[in-house]
XYZ file of C-alpha atoms in Angstrom:
392
model
C -11.932 86.370 45.998
C -15.606 87.062 46.087
C -16.188 90.953 45.723
C -18.427 93.241 48.620
C -20.748 95.579 46.957
C -20.845 99.190 48.722
C -23.593 98.986 51.637
C -26.776 100.746 49.970
C -30.757 100.579 50.677
C -32.365 99.649 53.214
C -29.949 97.218 55.458
C -27.548 99.959 55.719
C -30.244 101.636 57.389
C -30.528 99.168 60.006
C -26.984 99.150 61.510
C -28.190 102.477 63.682
C -31.250 100.104 64.546
C -28.900 96.991 65.950
C -26.996 99.153 67.229
C -29.900 101.107 69.425
C -31.177 97.267 70.663
C -27.940 96.404 71.482
C -26.709 99.290 73.868
C -28.697 98.453 76.812
C -28.315 94.536 77.031
C -25.252 94.680 78.704
C -26.562 92.820 82.137
C -28.001 90.319 79.957
C -25.221 89.061 78.013
C -22.767 88.888 81.179
C -25.859 87.060 82.504
C -25.043 84.795 79.573
C -21.497 84.541 79.880
C -21.723 83.668 82.665
C -23.650 80.421 82.396
C -21.561 79.497 79.545
C -18.696 79.848 81.311
C -20.115 77.628 84.302
C -21.216 75.139 81.776
C -18.676 72.432 81.363
C -17.789 71.787 77.309
C -14.118 70.125 77.573
C -13.696 69.169 73.230
C -14.086 65.594 74.416
C -16.894 65.821 76.588
C -19.317 66.048 74.238
C -22.484 65.354 76.794
C -21.222 68.999 78.222
C -20.794 70.184 74.801
C -24.168 69.678 74.022
C -25.713 71.554 76.870
C -24.271 74.164 75.627
C -25.390 74.060 72.586
C -28.957 72.820 73.986
C -28.770 76.419 75.731
C -28.282 78.532 73.120
C -30.556 76.705 71.366
C -33.597 77.538 74.205
C -32.231 80.896 74.201
C -32.527 81.311 70.115
C -35.670 79.905 69.946
C -37.359 81.578 72.565
C -36.840 84.728 70.215
C -37.993 82.913 67.100
C -34.564 82.450 65.403
C -34.902 78.625 63.937
C -31.921 75.995 65.307
C -31.276 72.709 63.561
C -29.190 70.659 64.886
C -26.461 68.659 63.214
C -25.934 65.022 65.083
C -22.182 64.396 65.060
C -20.699 60.680 66.230
C -17.933 61.714 69.000
C -17.808 65.538 69.401
C -19.720 68.185 69.814
C -23.493 68.487 67.694
C -22.846 71.322 65.770
C -26.132 73.979 66.134
C -26.935 75.743 63.290
C -28.969 79.109 63.907
C -30.516 81.385 60.699
C -31.942 84.891 60.403
C -33.914 84.638 57.086
C -33.296 87.174 54.468
C -35.983 89.467 52.768
C -34.473 87.795 49.460
C -32.698 84.808 48.507
C -29.503 86.188 48.410
C -25.762 84.517 49.676
C -25.733 84.759 53.200
C -23.606 85.558 55.960
C -21.661 83.693 58.437
C -21.183 83.713 61.898
C -18.468 81.241 63.107
C -18.326 79.975 67.071
C -16.812 76.790 68.629
C -18.236 75.964 72.283
C -15.269 73.108 73.454
C -12.554 74.443 75.427
C -9.425 72.915 76.101
C -10.301 72.927 80.398
C -11.488 69.408 82.242
C -14.657 68.224 82.913
C -15.110 69.537 86.450
C -13.088 72.637 86.195
C -16.063 75.329 86.180
C -17.193 73.667 89.353
C -14.026 74.310 90.872
C -13.225 77.844 89.705
C -16.363 79.016 87.869
C -16.986 83.139 86.602
C -15.585 85.418 88.459
C -15.405 89.237 87.981
C -12.720 91.452 89.432
C -14.051 95.385 88.173
C -14.010 95.444 84.665
C -12.544 91.790 84.027
C -14.151 88.284 83.756
C -12.742 85.307 84.689
C -13.406 81.560 84.350
C -12.311 78.670 81.919
C -12.895 79.351 78.227
C -14.433 83.145 79.508
C -12.436 84.677 75.652
C -11.903 81.813 73.724
C -14.720 81.452 73.086
C -17.750 81.475 75.850
C -17.954 85.763 75.352
C -17.559 85.127 71.359
C -20.573 82.892 71.144
C -22.580 85.979 73.406
C -21.644 88.148 70.683
C -23.279 85.674 68.318
C -26.235 84.943 69.845
C -26.793 88.797 70.398
C -25.837 89.695 67.438
C -28.791 87.922 65.644
C -31.466 88.715 68.324
C -30.793 92.147 67.073
C -31.186 91.518 63.487
C -34.061 89.054 64.401
C -35.849 92.367 66.261
C -35.498 94.411 63.292
C -36.769 92.543 60.903
C -33.860 90.743 59.525
C -31.709 91.818 56.208
C -31.911 91.338 52.510
C -29.534 87.961 52.885
C -29.451 85.793 55.472
C -27.384 85.551 58.000
C -26.487 81.938 59.462
C -24.165 81.306 62.427
C -22.255 77.860 63.313
C -21.816 77.025 66.969
C -19.477 74.040 66.572
C -17.980 71.675 69.433
C -14.280 70.480 68.319
C -12.736 73.801 67.554
C -9.772 73.768 69.712
C -8.557 69.789 68.635
C -8.667 70.715 65.179
C -12.697 70.762 63.991
C -12.463 66.675 63.270
C -16.115 66.803 62.687
C -17.549 70.237 62.575
C -15.029 71.303 59.668
C -17.604 69.553 56.895
C -20.429 71.854 57.817
C -18.128 74.743 58.289
C -16.939 74.046 54.774
C -20.132 73.410 53.312
C -22.003 76.882 54.562
C -18.544 78.643 53.320
C -19.139 77.934 49.892
C -22.401 79.541 49.766
C -21.639 82.379 52.047
C -20.908 86.323 51.012
C -18.838 87.058 54.006
C -17.522 84.863 57.270
C -17.049 86.128 60.381
C -15.111 84.718 63.450
C -15.566 85.881 66.829
C -12.209 84.095 68.422
C -11.111 86.668 70.474
C -10.079 90.085 69.873
C -6.329 90.649 70.923
C -4.559 92.082 74.002
C -4.186 95.032 71.844
C -8.160 95.629 70.888
C -7.136 94.515 67.527
C -9.054 92.135 65.083
C -7.412 89.313 63.292
C -6.637 89.978 59.265
C -4.193 87.008 58.927
C -3.151 83.560 61.168
C -0.563 81.478 60.522
C -1.654 77.720 59.227
C -0.710 74.668 61.070
C -1.106 70.757 62.221
C 0.295 68.706 64.485
C 1.930 65.287 64.364
C 2.324 61.746 66.256
C 6.127 60.576 66.088
C 6.445 56.887 66.646
C 9.973 55.278 66.751
C 10.397 51.449 67.858
C 13.947 50.527 68.901
C 15.081 46.997 70.303
C 15.036 46.889 74.013
C 18.268 45.832 75.331
C 20.578 45.932 79.100
C 22.587 48.936 78.826
C 25.404 47.420 80.279
C 25.193 43.736 79.760
C 24.625 43.054 76.101
C 24.541 47.126 75.030
C 25.467 46.181 71.353
C 22.059 43.506 70.669
C 19.863 47.062 71.339
C 18.976 49.193 69.247
C 17.843 52.666 70.956
C 14.323 54.473 69.876
C 15.340 57.574 71.803
C 18.473 58.427 70.118
C 16.835 57.961 67.243
C 13.922 60.110 67.740
C 16.557 62.608 69.350
C 18.637 62.669 65.725
C 15.173 63.429 63.770
C 14.113 66.247 66.542
C 17.294 67.948 65.445
C 16.435 68.038 62.383
C 13.246 68.789 62.726
C 14.227 71.322 64.681
C 16.306 72.585 61.715
C 12.778 73.583 59.448
C 12.141 76.434 61.626
C 12.396 79.373 59.231
C 11.465 82.708 61.043
C 12.166 84.586 58.070
C 9.719 83.197 56.429
C 7.146 82.487 59.417
C 7.549 78.596 59.188
C 8.459 77.057 62.759
C 8.685 73.693 64.087
C 8.099 72.750 68.054
C 8.439 68.671 70.049
C 6.847 69.799 72.333
C 6.079 66.352 74.173
C 9.038 63.638 73.999
C 7.850 60.274 75.843
C 10.123 56.935 75.523
C 11.741 54.143 77.448
C 11.137 52.387 80.931
C 14.742 52.841 82.991
C 17.909 54.364 82.455
C 19.711 51.894 82.014
C 17.867 49.972 79.658
C 17.962 50.715 75.922
C 15.087 51.995 74.881
C 12.614 50.078 72.679
C 9.976 52.882 72.074
C 9.781 56.473 72.087
C 7.485 58.978 70.860
C 7.132 62.845 70.505
C 5.010 65.246 69.359
C 5.662 67.716 66.896
C 3.867 71.507 65.927
C 4.235 72.993 62.573
C 3.007 76.650 62.003
C 3.660 78.033 58.316
C 2.164 81.211 56.661
C 1.233 80.562 53.206
C -0.646 76.854 51.423
C 2.164 76.759 49.414
C 4.573 76.364 52.174
C 2.673 73.135 53.365
C 3.203 70.419 51.203
C 6.951 70.964 50.750
C 6.757 71.238 54.493
C 5.704 67.767 54.713
C 7.457 66.041 52.616
C 10.446 66.968 54.230
C 8.763 66.058 57.446
C 8.105 62.129 55.774
C 11.362 62.393 55.038
C 13.363 63.065 58.405
C 11.102 59.714 60.024
C 11.573 57.218 57.199
C 14.957 57.940 57.291
C 17.222 55.559 59.630
C 18.561 57.797 62.328
C 20.131 54.663 64.555
C 20.239 50.835 62.229
C 17.669 48.919 64.092
C 15.292 51.942 64.616
C 12.197 52.419 62.390
C 9.341 55.314 62.872
C 5.877 56.206 62.074
C 4.302 60.026 61.229
C 0.501 60.069 62.315
C -0.939 63.225 61.333
C -3.779 64.706 63.593
C -6.127 67.446 62.047
C -4.961 70.469 61.255
C -6.061 74.052 59.903
C -5.574 76.528 56.526
C -3.645 79.962 57.191
C -6.148 82.944 57.048
C -4.479 85.136 54.576
C -4.510 88.673 54.943
C -6.087 89.491 51.176
C -9.102 87.476 52.478
C -9.398 89.505 55.748
C -8.708 92.540 53.753
C -12.353 93.546 52.281
C -14.467 93.340 55.211
C -11.626 94.370 57.612
C -12.411 97.724 55.015
C -15.884 97.806 56.298
C -15.567 96.611 59.821
C -12.894 99.615 60.775
C -15.077 102.282 60.331
C -17.655 100.859 61.596
C -15.983 100.536 65.100
C -14.640 104.116 64.709
C -17.808 105.160 64.358
C -18.528 103.616 67.433
C -16.237 105.669 69.755
C -12.793 102.203 69.695
C -9.994 102.261 67.052
C -8.889 99.409 65.677
C -6.430 97.984 63.301
C -6.121 94.544 61.189
C -3.191 91.985 63.119
C -1.424 89.213 62.023
C -1.014 86.281 64.729
C 0.026 82.649 64.581
C -2.649 80.376 65.811
C -4.692 78.974 64.285
C -8.926 78.931 64.036
C -11.884 77.756 61.672
C -11.215 80.860 59.851
C -8.615 79.858 57.847
C -11.065 76.874 56.440
C -13.719 79.601 54.704
C -10.672 81.924 53.854
C -8.633 78.895 51.932
C -12.144 78.675 50.317
C -11.575 82.139 48.958
C -14.282 83.784 50.581
C -13.476 86.985 52.481
C -13.178 86.173 56.041
C -12.342 88.507 59.131
C -11.122 86.850 62.876
C -11.084 87.996 66.259
C -14.459 89.943 66.297
C -15.281 88.752 70.108
C -14.639 90.631 73.069
C -10.971 91.136 74.141
C -9.453 88.621 76.097
C -6.485 87.052 76.646
C -3.855 84.456 78.685
C -6.250 82.048 76.959
C -5.972 78.091 77.776
C -4.862 79.372 81.185
C -6.274 79.747 84.412
C -5.446 83.272 84.297
C -7.641 83.600 81.300
C -10.005 87.136 80.957
C -12.444 88.789 79.065
C -12.461 92.734 78.744
C -16.483 93.109 80.156
C -15.991 96.835 78.553
C -15.372 95.429 75.009
C -18.721 92.819 75.328
C -21.223 95.428 73.784
C -19.236 97.724 71.582
C -17.357 94.409 70.054
C -21.033 93.081 69.144
C -22.174 96.298 68.179
C -19.735 96.408 65.137
C -20.373 93.279 64.197
C -23.595 93.379 63.757
C -23.928 97.040 61.957
C -20.695 95.224 59.764
C -23.093 93.136 59.007
C -26.353 95.727 57.806
C -23.431 97.517 55.593
C -22.350 94.291 53.608
C -25.221 94.933 51.833
């Protein structure tokens, strides 16, 4: 794991300058948040997700911040922005994803709205508000002349589906980085994220033999019965004491109640805490799927893109810088562990110091009640920018 030096010199002195530059920017930040929330950007809507990226790029380029577009064939392109350093030191990396889980057209029927201190809308906390934090952090650093090291931000377009195309760019940038900051939502508690579970998901497909359940029942081989037995075995892998969970959240199969099912399908979610847990679990799941639980049936397992865990040891050095910075800005924060996955797992798995959940406080993500606490928009941006100054 990279060691972080004690902050000294000109960079540390710029913390007050970036904080002051950001202090009067609330109206600008909220206006940008509203604009981004009202833009379609479902993970599978490449055109919409890319329009969000183009809007971000135009704003940054207007401030003289260089943006490079890395084309992707299927999902949203990656937009790479950089505020150069005064020397050729290893960069700090900011992460943020533009995609949301909400279907195309959602912003038209449920656009950005505000009720007092709370903002609502599709993706308002996960993670359009985090994008605003990254954008204004870059602008603040540019305004004060940059740091001794470059600050790079990746605005990706496919995190909600496991970053199948964005991952390679995240890992490539992280390998040369001194630290990574991910502006996923701050927790409802107000805390930042210092640990995350790893996770992956699977499609389980079972084939059997269809038959009439009354006339020739014995000729059939029920795919549903086989799948049910597998689900019981998969459930038995859950071990709350070690943080391992398996969840079959979707089941499909059969055509009528009086037909022995010729096919069935399920979707499995797996979560784990440490990298060492993953391989044995994958082997156990493969064995369960390979077993012929009902004679005449076969099953296959298809893995989707997944995330490594963010182990707390990789967040600790950055949290040690962030926590006193936040306290100096007037808010208390602790580190918090969450079962959710994020791109921060990719960078931590490379041994790079990584801190997550640095966006504004929000909650109820992926629902119609998703919200963002607007009073945390400026302070969380100030804390990130000032922490970068103190990275030395």
